[in-house]
């Protein structure tokens, strides 16, 4: 699959993939089941652990530290707090990597030896599994004041405010993707999540069988982002599990939503769980770092 997304298909195979993605998004295979109250509490615990990890590691970042070292700190924090399991491996992106510049294939997206500089924007992304429940978050920061990043975060918070209303509307998930894409471009940013595997704005979160020990991971391309166990779960759900421009299936369930935007030299995102029920849509938790930090500045 090529990196990026264009409104017009690039050829026969791209046209076929888009048709297949649209048709298969209707077959949810249980992905849209609404979780019981105790499951929401489980995902909330996993999400809060994920945020604790990224905030803790953000305070340990120093100039000269590599992306690999930052990702290792994230993994060590999770291990010290009771889990070595994950939906996807820990990511750390510095500087232009925070907008996926210089990347030619999905294997390039893994943490590298790039060293942190004072002016670099940093994205930390981690997804622990706690008692089988998945949390998945993204957190953006800079070691020094950055007016462009502050502006980007304000824009992302506006998207955060509007996304539940969009999911509660009659829009399909694919139409939501396209509207967010248009808003990002109209605001003068690049759509960086269009460079994710399947160009996802988000993906479903779910529960896997609780067990101890590490997840297995195979390969280093897009399949290698995720643990083998969660890859198998996602494959079982099919493309209904990914919020792509072609998704026309049911929106009910739990989604990790991750709008990611870029400008010259940097990128920013947030990621957190959105709960979509028949009569309402809401963020699983409003006491998340990017919201609390914005309130503290007012």
PDB file of C-alpha atoms in Angstrom:
ATOM      1  CA  UNK A   1       0.000   0.000   0.000  1.00  0.00           C
ATOM      2  CA  UNK A   2       1.483   3.425  -0.938  1.00  0.00           C
ATOM      3  CA  UNK A   3       2.001   6.063   1.750  1.00  0.00           C
ATOM      4  CA  UNK A   4      -0.528   8.896   1.648  1.00  0.00           C
ATOM      5  CA  UNK A   5      -3.989   9.498   0.228  1.00  0.00           C
ATOM      6  CA  UNK A   6      -5.301  11.304  -2.830  1.00  0.00           C
ATOM      7  CA  UNK A   7      -8.981  11.932  -3.487  1.00  0.00           C
ATOM      8  CA  UNK A   8      -8.703  10.309  -6.924  1.00  0.00           C
ATOM      9  CA  UNK A   9      -7.523   6.672  -7.152  1.00  0.00           C
ATOM     10  CA  UNK A  10      -4.014   6.322  -8.560  1.00  0.00           C
ATOM     11  CA  UNK A  11      -4.800   3.307 -10.711  1.00  0.00           C
ATOM     12  CA  UNK A  12      -6.658   0.036 -11.102  1.00  0.00           C
ATOM     13  CA  UNK A  13      -5.377  -1.582  -7.906  1.00  0.00           C
ATOM     14  CA  UNK A  14      -6.062   1.527  -5.834  1.00  0.00           C
ATOM     15  CA  UNK A  15      -9.578   1.694  -7.289  1.00  0.00           C
ATOM     16  CA  UNK A  16     -10.124  -1.962  -6.434  1.00  0.00           C
ATOM     17  CA  UNK A  17      -8.798  -1.488  -2.873  1.00  0.00           C
ATOM     18  CA  UNK A  18     -11.154   1.449  -2.270  1.00  0.00           C
ATOM     19  CA  UNK A  19     -14.105  -0.552  -3.538  1.00  0.00           C
ATOM     20  CA  UNK A  20     -13.130  -3.508  -1.355  1.00  0.00           C
ATOM     21  CA  UNK A  21     -12.585  -1.278   1.690  1.00  0.00           C
ATOM     22  CA  UNK A  22     -16.018   0.294   1.259  1.00  0.00           C
ATOM     23  CA  UNK A  23     -17.833  -3.016   0.870  1.00  0.00           C
ATOM     24  CA  UNK A  24     -15.981  -4.778   3.684  1.00  0.00           C
ATOM     25  CA  UNK A  25     -16.488  -1.906   6.129  1.00  0.00           C
ATOM     26  CA  UNK A  26     -20.150  -2.965   6.352  1.00  0.00           C
ATOM     27  CA  UNK A  27     -19.211  -6.351   7.858  1.00  0.00           C
ATOM     28  CA  UNK A  28     -18.379  -5.450  11.436  1.00  0.00           C
ATOM     29  CA  UNK A  29     -18.075  -8.984  12.850  1.00  0.00           C
ATOM     30  CA  UNK A  30     -19.005  -7.773  16.329  1.00  0.00           C
ATOM     31  CA  UNK A  31     -16.677  -4.761  16.263  1.00  0.00           C
ATOM     32  CA  UNK A  32     -19.571  -2.381  16.941  1.00  0.00           C
ATOM     33  CA  UNK A  33     -20.767  -4.143  20.093  1.00  0.00           C
ATOM     34  CA  UNK A  34     -21.238  -1.689  22.930  1.00  0.00           C
ATOM     35  CA  UNK A  35     -19.125  -2.658  25.943  1.00  0.00           C
ATOM     36  CA  UNK A  36     -20.622  -3.099  29.420  1.00  0.00           C
ATOM     37  CA  UNK A  37     -19.846  -0.584  32.141  1.00  0.00           C
ATOM     38  CA  UNK A  38     -16.988  -2.634  33.575  1.00  0.00           C
ATOM     39  CA  UNK A  39     -15.344  -2.746  30.139  1.00  0.00           C
ATOM     40  CA  UNK A  40     -15.412   1.045  29.896  1.00  0.00           C
ATOM     41  CA  UNK A  41     -13.687   1.144  33.270  1.00  0.00           C
ATOM     42  CA  UNK A  42     -11.059  -1.278  31.947  1.00  0.00           C
ATOM     43  CA  UNK A  43     -10.329   0.825  28.866  1.00  0.00           C
ATOM     44  CA  UNK A  44     -10.249   3.950  31.041  1.00  0.00           C
ATOM     45  CA  UNK A  45      -7.608   2.365  33.296  1.00  0.00           C
ATOM     46  CA  UNK A  46      -5.521   1.433  30.243  1.00  0.00           C
ATOM     47  CA  UNK A  47      -5.851   4.918  28.750  1.00  0.00           C
ATOM     48  CA  UNK A  48      -4.858   6.573  32.008  1.00  0.00           C
ATOM     49  CA  UNK A  49      -1.804   4.330  32.299  1.00  0.00           C
ATOM     50  CA  UNK A  50      -0.863   5.309  28.748  1.00  0.00           C
ATOM     51  CA  UNK A  51      -1.167   9.014  29.586  1.00  0.00           C
ATOM     52  CA  UNK A  52       0.798   8.539  32.804  1.00  0.00           C
ATOM     53  CA  UNK A  53       3.566   6.954  30.715  1.00  0.00           C
ATOM     54  CA  UNK A  54       3.805   9.702  28.076  1.00  0.00           C
ATOM     55  CA  UNK A  55       3.655  12.522  30.634  1.00  0.00           C
ATOM     56  CA  UNK A  56       6.279  10.832  32.831  1.00  0.00           C
ATOM     57  CA  UNK A  57       8.645  10.259  29.904  1.00  0.00           C
ATOM     58  CA  UNK A  58       8.067  13.779  28.533  1.00  0.00           C
ATOM     59  CA  UNK A  59       9.648  15.095  31.737  1.00  0.00           C
ATOM     60  CA  UNK A  60      12.696  12.853  31.254  1.00  0.00           C
ATOM     61  CA  UNK A  61      13.482  13.980  27.726  1.00  0.00           C
ATOM     62  CA  UNK A  62      16.815  15.754  27.314  1.00  0.00           C
ATOM     63  CA  UNK A  63      18.673  17.142  24.335  1.00  0.00           C
ATOM     64  CA  UNK A  64      20.649  14.376  22.651  1.00  0.00           C
ATOM     65  CA  UNK A  65      18.296  11.551  23.639  1.00  0.00           C
ATOM     66  CA  UNK A  66      17.299   9.374  20.682  1.00  0.00           C
ATOM     67  CA  UNK A  67      13.833   8.292  19.609  1.00  0.00           C
ATOM     68  CA  UNK A  68      14.791   4.715  20.470  1.00  0.00           C
ATOM     69  CA  UNK A  69      15.812   5.742  23.984  1.00  0.00           C
ATOM     70  CA  UNK A  70      12.534   7.601  24.496  1.00  0.00           C
ATOM     71  CA  UNK A  71      10.536   4.602  23.256  1.00  0.00           C
ATOM     72  CA  UNK A  72      12.482   2.363  25.641  1.00  0.00           C
ATOM     73  CA  UNK A  73      11.623   4.683  28.527  1.00  0.00           C
ATOM     74  CA  UNK A  74       7.955   4.355  27.608  1.00  0.00           C
ATOM     75  CA  UNK A  75       8.189   0.569  27.516  1.00  0.00           C
ATOM     76  CA  UNK A  76      10.092   0.470  30.821  1.00  0.00           C
ATOM     77  CA  UNK A  77       7.465   2.642  32.500  1.00  0.00           C
ATOM     78  CA  UNK A  78       4.668   0.344  31.379  1.00  0.00           C
ATOM     79  CA  UNK A  79       6.605  -2.722  32.516  1.00  0.00           C
ATOM     80  CA  UNK A  80       7.252  -1.131  35.928  1.00  0.00           C
ATOM     81  CA  UNK A  81       3.524  -0.449  36.245  1.00  0.00           C
ATOM     82  CA  UNK A  82       2.397  -3.959  35.490  1.00  0.00           C
ATOM     83  CA  UNK A  83       2.167  -4.471  31.739  1.00  0.00           C
ATOM     84  CA  UNK A  84       4.491  -5.516  28.937  1.00  0.00           C
ATOM     85  CA  UNK A  85       1.601  -5.911  26.552  1.00  0.00           C
ATOM     86  CA  UNK A  86       0.445  -3.487  23.883  1.00  0.00           C
ATOM     87  CA  UNK A  87      -1.711  -2.885  20.842  1.00  0.00           C
ATOM     88  CA  UNK A  88       1.281  -1.393  19.023  1.00  0.00           C
ATOM     89  CA  UNK A  89       4.866  -0.797  20.033  1.00  0.00           C
ATOM     90  CA  UNK A  90       5.823   2.505  21.670  1.00  0.00           C
ATOM     91  CA  UNK A  91       6.597   5.291  19.205  1.00  0.00           C
ATOM     92  CA  UNK A  92       8.647   8.458  19.601  1.00  0.00           C
ATOM     93  CA  UNK A  93       8.988  10.948  16.744  1.00  0.00           C
ATOM     94  CA  UNK A  94      11.267  14.011  16.915  1.00  0.00           C
ATOM     95  CA  UNK A  95      11.385  17.120  14.727  1.00  0.00           C
ATOM     96  CA  UNK A  96      10.415  16.557  11.099  1.00  0.00           C
ATOM     97  CA  UNK A  97       9.740  12.907  11.960  1.00  0.00           C
ATOM     98  CA  UNK A  98       6.704  14.206  13.863  1.00  0.00           C
ATOM     99  CA  UNK A  99       5.205  14.900  10.437  1.00  0.00           C
ATOM    100  CA  UNK A 100       6.742  11.770   8.849  1.00  0.00           C
ATOM    101  CA  UNK A 101       9.186  13.586   6.595  1.00  0.00           C
ATOM    102  CA  UNK A 102      12.064  11.510   5.175  1.00  0.00           C
ATOM    103  CA  UNK A 103      10.005   8.325   5.418  1.00  0.00           C
ATOM    104  CA  UNK A 104       9.874   6.134   2.313  1.00  0.00           C
ATOM    105  CA  UNK A 105       8.163   3.015   3.712  1.00  0.00           C
ATOM    106  CA  UNK A 106       6.263   1.997   6.832  1.00  0.00           C
ATOM    107  CA  UNK A 107       9.398   0.385   8.272  1.00  0.00           C
ATOM    108  CA  UNK A 108      10.897   3.902   8.533  1.00  0.00           C
ATOM    109  CA  UNK A 109       8.224   4.964  11.024  1.00  0.00           C
ATOM    110  CA  UNK A 110       9.738   2.955  13.868  1.00  0.00           C
ATOM    111  CA  UNK A 111      11.819   4.841  16.477  1.00  0.00           C
ATOM    112  CA  UNK A 112      15.274   5.704  15.169  1.00  0.00           C
ATOM    113  CA  UNK A 113      18.641   7.031  16.289  1.00  0.00           C
ATOM    114  CA  UNK A 114      17.502  10.616  15.615  1.00  0.00           C
ATOM    115  CA  UNK A 115      18.716  12.762  18.527  1.00  0.00           C
ATOM    116  CA  UNK A 116      16.434  15.286  20.202  1.00  0.00           C
ATOM    117  CA  UNK A 117      17.206  18.978  19.660  1.00  0.00           C
ATOM    118  CA  UNK A 118      15.791  21.861  21.759  1.00  0.00           C
ATOM    119  CA  UNK A 119      13.497  23.090  18.963  1.00  0.00           C
ATOM    120  CA  UNK A 120      12.115  19.680  18.026  1.00  0.00           C
ATOM    121  CA  UNK A 121       8.426  18.956  18.358  1.00  0.00           C
ATOM    122  CA  UNK A 122       8.019  15.532  19.988  1.00  0.00           C
ATOM    123  CA  UNK A 123       5.195  13.027  19.649  1.00  0.00           C
ATOM    124  CA  UNK A 124       4.981  10.091  22.060  1.00  0.00           C
ATOM    125  CA  UNK A 125       2.453   7.369  21.227  1.00  0.00           C
ATOM    126  CA  UNK A 126       1.811   4.294  23.364  1.00  0.00           C
ATOM    127  CA  UNK A 127      -0.954   1.686  23.680  1.00  0.00           C
ATOM    128  CA  UNK A 128      -0.791  -0.579  26.742  1.00  0.00           C
ATOM    129  CA  UNK A 129      -3.069  -3.538  27.352  1.00  0.00           C
ATOM    130  CA  UNK A 130      -4.288  -3.728  30.969  1.00  0.00           C
ATOM    131  CA  UNK A 131      -6.192  -6.876  31.995  1.00  0.00           C
ATOM    132  CA  UNK A 132      -6.938  -7.355  28.300  1.00  0.00           C
ATOM    133  CA  UNK A 133      -8.278  -3.819  27.805  1.00  0.00           C
ATOM    134  CA  UNK A 134      -6.556  -1.565  25.282  1.00  0.00           C
ATOM    135  CA  UNK A 135      -5.685   2.087  25.750  1.00  0.00           C
ATOM    136  CA  UNK A 136      -4.040   4.127  22.981  1.00  0.00           C
ATOM    137  CA  UNK A 137      -2.842   7.731  23.292  1.00  0.00           C
ATOM    138  CA  UNK A 138      -0.721  10.286  21.503  1.00  0.00           C
ATOM    139  CA  UNK A 139       0.902  13.271  23.232  1.00  0.00           C
ATOM    140  CA  UNK A 140       2.727  16.228  21.670  1.00  0.00           C
ATOM    141  CA  UNK A 141       5.232  18.572  23.304  1.00  0.00           C
ATOM    142  CA  UNK A 142       8.360  20.662  22.818  1.00  0.00           C
ATOM    143  CA  UNK A 143      11.209  21.273  25.258  1.00  0.00           C
ATOM    144  CA  UNK A 144      10.999  25.009  24.626  1.00  0.00           C
ATOM    145  CA  UNK A 145       8.130  27.437  23.936  1.00  0.00           C
ATOM    146  CA  UNK A 146       6.794  26.993  20.407  1.00  0.00           C
ATOM    147  CA  UNK A 147       4.085  29.334  19.153  1.00  0.00           C
ATOM    148  CA  UNK A 148       3.382  27.200  16.074  1.00  0.00           C
ATOM    149  CA  UNK A 149       2.808  24.148  18.244  1.00  0.00           C
ATOM    150  CA  UNK A 150       0.503  26.115  20.555  1.00  0.00           C
ATOM    151  CA  UNK A 151      -1.548  27.195  17.540  1.00  0.00           C
ATOM    152  CA  UNK A 152      -1.702  23.607  16.252  1.00  0.00           C
ATOM    153  CA  UNK A 153      -2.829  22.317  19.637  1.00  0.00           C
ATOM    154  CA  UNK A 154      -5.647  24.886  19.705  1.00  0.00           C
ATOM    155  CA  UNK A 155      -6.788  23.682  16.296  1.00  0.00           C
ATOM    156  CA  UNK A 156      -6.687  20.047  17.445  1.00  0.00           C
ATOM    157  CA  UNK A 157      -8.746  20.911  20.525  1.00  0.00           C
ATOM    158  CA  UNK A 158     -11.412  22.384  18.253  1.00  0.00           C
ATOM    159  CA  UNK A 159     -11.459  19.130  16.307  1.00  0.00           C
ATOM    160  CA  UNK A 160     -11.765  17.283  19.614  1.00  0.00           C
ATOM    161  CA  UNK A 161     -14.812  19.369  20.514  1.00  0.00           C
ATOM    162  CA  UNK A 162     -16.496  18.746  17.165  1.00  0.00           C
ATOM    163  CA  UNK A 163     -15.746  15.060  16.586  1.00  0.00           C
ATOM    164  CA  UNK A 164     -18.420  13.671  18.974  1.00  0.00           C
ATOM    165  CA  UNK A 165     -21.048  15.786  17.194  1.00  0.00           C
ATOM    166  CA  UNK A 166     -19.867  14.457  13.847  1.00  0.00           C
ATOM    167  CA  UNK A 167     -20.110  10.853  15.039  1.00  0.00           C
ATOM    168  CA  UNK A 168     -23.593  11.534  16.412  1.00  0.00           C
ATOM    169  CA  UNK A 169     -24.715  12.871  13.032  1.00  0.00           C
ATOM    170  CA  UNK A 170     -25.843  10.965   9.949  1.00  0.00           C
ATOM    171  CA  UNK A 171     -22.377  11.250   8.432  1.00  0.00           C
ATOM    172  CA  UNK A 172     -20.635   7.990   7.620  1.00  0.00           C
ATOM    173  CA  UNK A 173     -17.209   7.410   9.145  1.00  0.00           C
ATOM    174  CA  UNK A 174     -15.709   7.960   5.693  1.00  0.00           C
ATOM    175  CA  UNK A 175     -17.498  11.305   5.337  1.00  0.00           C
ATOM    176  CA  UNK A 176     -16.153  12.320   8.749  1.00  0.00           C
ATOM    177  CA  UNK A 177     -12.640  11.459   7.523  1.00  0.00           C
ATOM    178  CA  UNK A 178     -13.098  13.625   4.446  1.00  0.00           C
ATOM    179  CA  UNK A 179     -14.528  16.572   6.392  1.00  0.00           C
ATOM    180  CA  UNK A 180     -11.648  16.469   8.879  1.00  0.00           C
ATOM    181  CA  UNK A 181      -9.208  16.285   5.962  1.00  0.00           C
ATOM    182  CA  UNK A 182     -10.808  19.377   4.404  1.00  0.00           C
ATOM    183  CA  UNK A 183     -10.700  21.293   7.692  1.00  0.00           C
ATOM    184  CA  UNK A 184      -7.038  20.444   8.201  1.00  0.00           C
ATOM    185  CA  UNK A 185      -6.095  21.652   4.723  1.00  0.00           C
ATOM    186  CA  UNK A 186      -8.261  24.781   4.948  1.00  0.00           C
ATOM    187  CA  UNK A 187      -6.435  25.675   8.174  1.00  0.00           C
ATOM    188  CA  UNK A 188      -3.116  25.502   6.314  1.00  0.00           C
ATOM    189  CA  UNK A 189      -1.909  22.161   7.694  1.00  0.00           C
ATOM    190  CA  UNK A 190      -0.987  18.854   6.113  1.00  0.00           C
ATOM    191  CA  UNK A 191      -3.023  15.760   6.917  1.00  0.00           C
ATOM    192  CA  UNK A 192      -0.377  13.486   8.452  1.00  0.00           C
ATOM    193  CA  UNK A 193      -2.718  10.662   9.485  1.00  0.00           C
ATOM    194  CA  UNK A 194      -3.266  10.114   5.752  1.00  0.00           C
ATOM    195  CA  UNK A 195       0.264   8.631   5.873  1.00  0.00           C
ATOM    196  CA  UNK A 196      -0.760   5.965   8.404  1.00  0.00           C
ATOM    197  CA  UNK A 197      -1.455   2.398   7.250  1.00  0.00           C
ATOM    198  CA  UNK A 198      -4.874   2.511   5.521  1.00  0.00           C
ATOM    199  CA  UNK A 199      -4.806   6.334   6.020  1.00  0.00           C
ATOM    200  CA  UNK A 200      -6.705   5.930   9.286  1.00  0.00           C
ATOM    201  CA  UNK A 201      -8.148   8.792  11.317  1.00  0.00           C
ATOM    202  CA  UNK A 202      -8.749   6.191  14.002  1.00  0.00           C
ATOM    203  CA  UNK A 203      -9.312   2.535  14.754  1.00  0.00           C
ATOM    204  CA  UNK A 204     -11.446   0.446  17.037  1.00  0.00           C
ATOM    205  CA  UNK A 205     -10.234  -0.582  20.486  1.00  0.00           C
ATOM    206  CA  UNK A 206     -11.310  -3.812  22.071  1.00  0.00           C
ATOM    207  CA  UNK A 207     -10.418  -6.415  24.651  1.00  0.00           C
ATOM    208  CA  UNK A 208      -7.996  -9.269  24.094  1.00  0.00           C
ATOM    209  CA  UNK A 209      -7.597 -12.329  26.282  1.00  0.00           C
ATOM    210  CA  UNK A 210      -5.873 -11.304  29.534  1.00  0.00           C
ATOM    211  CA  UNK A 211      -2.499 -12.974  30.035  1.00  0.00           C
ATOM    212  CA  UNK A 212       0.969 -12.206  31.314  1.00  0.00           C
ATOM    213  CA  UNK A 213       4.227 -11.606  29.489  1.00  0.00           C
ATOM    214  CA  UNK A 214       5.196  -9.846  26.297  1.00  0.00           C
ATOM    215  CA  UNK A 215       3.320  -9.686  23.053  1.00  0.00           C
ATOM    216  CA  UNK A 216       5.014 -11.114  19.988  1.00  0.00           C
ATOM    217  CA  UNK A 217       5.729  -8.781  17.079  1.00  0.00           C
ATOM    218  CA  UNK A 218       6.614  -9.913  13.579  1.00  0.00           C
ATOM    219  CA  UNK A 219       8.393  -7.838  10.947  1.00  0.00           C
ATOM    220  CA  UNK A 220       9.078  -4.120  10.863  1.00  0.00           C
ATOM    221  CA  UNK A 221       6.662  -2.778   8.255  1.00  0.00           C
ATOM    222  CA  UNK A 222       3.066  -1.760   9.031  1.00  0.00           C
ATOM    223  CA  UNK A 223       2.257  -5.282  10.261  1.00  0.00           C
ATOM    224  CA  UNK A 224       5.179  -4.936  12.668  1.00  0.00           C
ATOM    225  CA  UNK A 225       3.694  -1.864  14.316  1.00  0.00           C
ATOM    226  CA  UNK A 226       1.227  -4.099  16.126  1.00  0.00           C
ATOM    227  CA  UNK A 227       1.563  -7.157  18.302  1.00  0.00           C
ATOM    228  CA  UNK A 228       0.762 -10.467  16.639  1.00  0.00           C
ATOM    229  CA  UNK A 229      -2.249 -10.963  18.907  1.00  0.00           C
ATOM    230  CA  UNK A 230      -3.803  -7.586  18.145  1.00  0.00           C
ATOM    231  CA  UNK A 231      -2.986  -7.954  14.445  1.00  0.00           C
ATOM    232  CA  UNK A 232      -5.031 -11.149  14.446  1.00  0.00           C
ATOM    233  CA  UNK A 233      -7.906  -9.422  16.263  1.00  0.00           C
ATOM    234  CA  UNK A 234      -7.871  -6.540  13.776  1.00  0.00           C
ATOM    235  CA  UNK A 235      -7.797  -8.950  10.843  1.00  0.00           C
ATOM    236  CA  UNK A 236     -10.837 -10.750  12.263  1.00  0.00           C
ATOM    237  CA  UNK A 237     -12.732  -7.451  12.356  1.00  0.00           C
ATOM    238  CA  UNK A 238     -11.532  -6.563   8.879  1.00  0.00           C
ATOM    239  CA  UNK A 239     -11.628  -3.028   7.519  1.00  0.00           C
ATOM    240  CA  UNK A 240     -14.603  -2.193   9.732  1.00  0.00           C
ATOM    241  CA  UNK A 241     -11.940  -1.741  12.432  1.00  0.00           C
ATOM    242  CA  UNK A 242     -10.282   1.197  10.664  1.00  0.00           C
ATOM    243  CA  UNK A 243     -11.661   4.691  10.183  1.00  0.00           C
ATOM    244  CA  UNK A 244     -10.738   5.229   6.555  1.00  0.00           C
ATOM    245  CA  UNK A 245     -12.113   7.521   3.823  1.00  0.00           C
ATOM    246  CA  UNK A 246     -14.031   4.505   2.477  1.00  0.00           C
ATOM    247  CA  UNK A 247     -15.742   3.421   5.720  1.00  0.00           C
ATOM    248  CA  UNK A 248     -19.520   3.290   5.329  1.00  0.00           C
ATOM    249  CA  UNK A 249     -20.294   0.745   8.057  1.00  0.00           C
ATOM    250  CA  UNK A 250     -21.752   1.196  11.530  1.00  0.00           C
ATOM    251  CA  UNK A 251     -20.012   3.666  13.816  1.00  0.00           C
ATOM    252  CA  UNK A 252     -21.122   2.217  17.159  1.00  0.00           C
ATOM    253  CA  UNK A 253     -18.465   1.093  19.605  1.00  0.00           C
ATOM    254  CA  UNK A 254     -15.121   2.334  20.894  1.00  0.00           C
ATOM    255  CA  UNK A 255     -12.713   4.227  18.661  1.00  0.00           C
ATOM    256  CA  UNK A 256      -9.194   5.500  19.270  1.00  0.00           C
ATOM    257  CA  UNK A 257      -9.349   8.772  17.329  1.00  0.00           C
ATOM    258  CA  UNK A 258      -6.024  10.317  16.284  1.00  0.00           C
ATOM    259  CA  UNK A 259      -6.072  13.424  14.091  1.00  0.00           C
ATOM    260  CA  UNK A 260      -2.482  14.231  13.148  1.00  0.00           C
ATOM    261  CA  UNK A 261      -1.522  17.497  11.451  1.00  0.00           C
ATOM    262  CA  UNK A 262       1.726  18.923  10.121  1.00  0.00           C
ATOM    263  CA  UNK A 263       3.431  22.171   9.169  1.00  0.00           C
ATOM    264  CA  UNK A 264       6.950  23.011   7.989  1.00  0.00           C
ATOM    265  CA  UNK A 265       9.297  21.132  10.314  1.00  0.00           C
ATOM    266  CA  UNK A 266       6.793  19.713  12.780  1.00  0.00           C
ATOM    267  CA  UNK A 267       3.603  17.821  13.464  1.00  0.00           C
ATOM    268  CA  UNK A 268       1.120  17.370  16.298  1.00  0.00           C
ATOM    269  CA  UNK A 269      -1.608  14.935  17.261  1.00  0.00           C
ATOM    270  CA  UNK A 270      -3.763  13.738  20.068  1.00  0.00           C
ATOM    271  CA  UNK A 271      -5.245  10.285  20.480  1.00  0.00           C
ATOM    272  CA  UNK A 272      -7.897   9.083  22.886  1.00  0.00           C
ATOM    273  CA  UNK A 273     -10.943   6.848  23.056  1.00  0.00           C
ATOM    274  CA  UNK A 274     -14.316   8.024  21.749  1.00  0.00           C
ATOM    275  CA  UNK A 275     -17.433   6.140  22.886  1.00  0.00           C
ATOM    276  CA  UNK A 276     -20.152   5.967  20.214  1.00  0.00           C
ATOM    277  CA  UNK A 277     -23.574   4.863  21.484  1.00  0.00           C
ATOM    278  CA  UNK A 278     -26.943   4.950  19.693  1.00  0.00           C
ATOM    279  CA  UNK A 279     -28.067   8.143  21.458  1.00  0.00           C
ATOM    280  CA  UNK A 280     -24.819   9.892  22.375  1.00  0.00           C
ATOM    281  CA  UNK A 281     -21.094  10.136  21.632  1.00  0.00           C
ATOM    282  CA  UNK A 282     -18.504  11.234  24.177  1.00  0.00           C
ATOM    283  CA  UNK A 283     -14.836  11.044  25.028  1.00  0.00           C
ATOM    284  CA  UNK A 284     -14.074   8.320  27.532  1.00  0.00           C
ATOM    285  CA  UNK A 285     -12.243  10.817  29.755  1.00  0.00           C
ATOM    286  CA  UNK A 286     -12.085  14.607  29.774  1.00  0.00           C
ATOM    287  CA  UNK A 287      -9.277  14.734  32.329  1.00  0.00           C
ATOM    288  CA  UNK A 288      -6.594  14.153  29.725  1.00  0.00           C
ATOM    289  CA  UNK A 289      -3.290  16.078  29.591  1.00  0.00           C
ATOM    290  CA  UNK A 290      -3.878  18.125  26.430  1.00  0.00           C
ATOM    291  CA  UNK A 291      -7.263  19.313  27.731  1.00  0.00           C
ATOM    292  CA  UNK A 292      -6.017  20.043  31.259  1.00  0.00           C
ATOM    293  CA  UNK A 293      -2.961  21.895  29.941  1.00  0.00           C
ATOM    294  CA  UNK A 294      -5.155  24.105  27.741  1.00  0.00           C
ATOM    295  CA  UNK A 295      -7.435  24.913  30.682  1.00  0.00           C
ATOM    296  CA  UNK A 296      -4.418  25.810  32.837  1.00  0.00           C
ATOM    297  CA  UNK A 297      -3.323  28.417  30.243  1.00  0.00           C
ATOM    298  CA  UNK A 298      -6.679  30.227  30.246  1.00  0.00           C
TER     299      UNK A 298
END
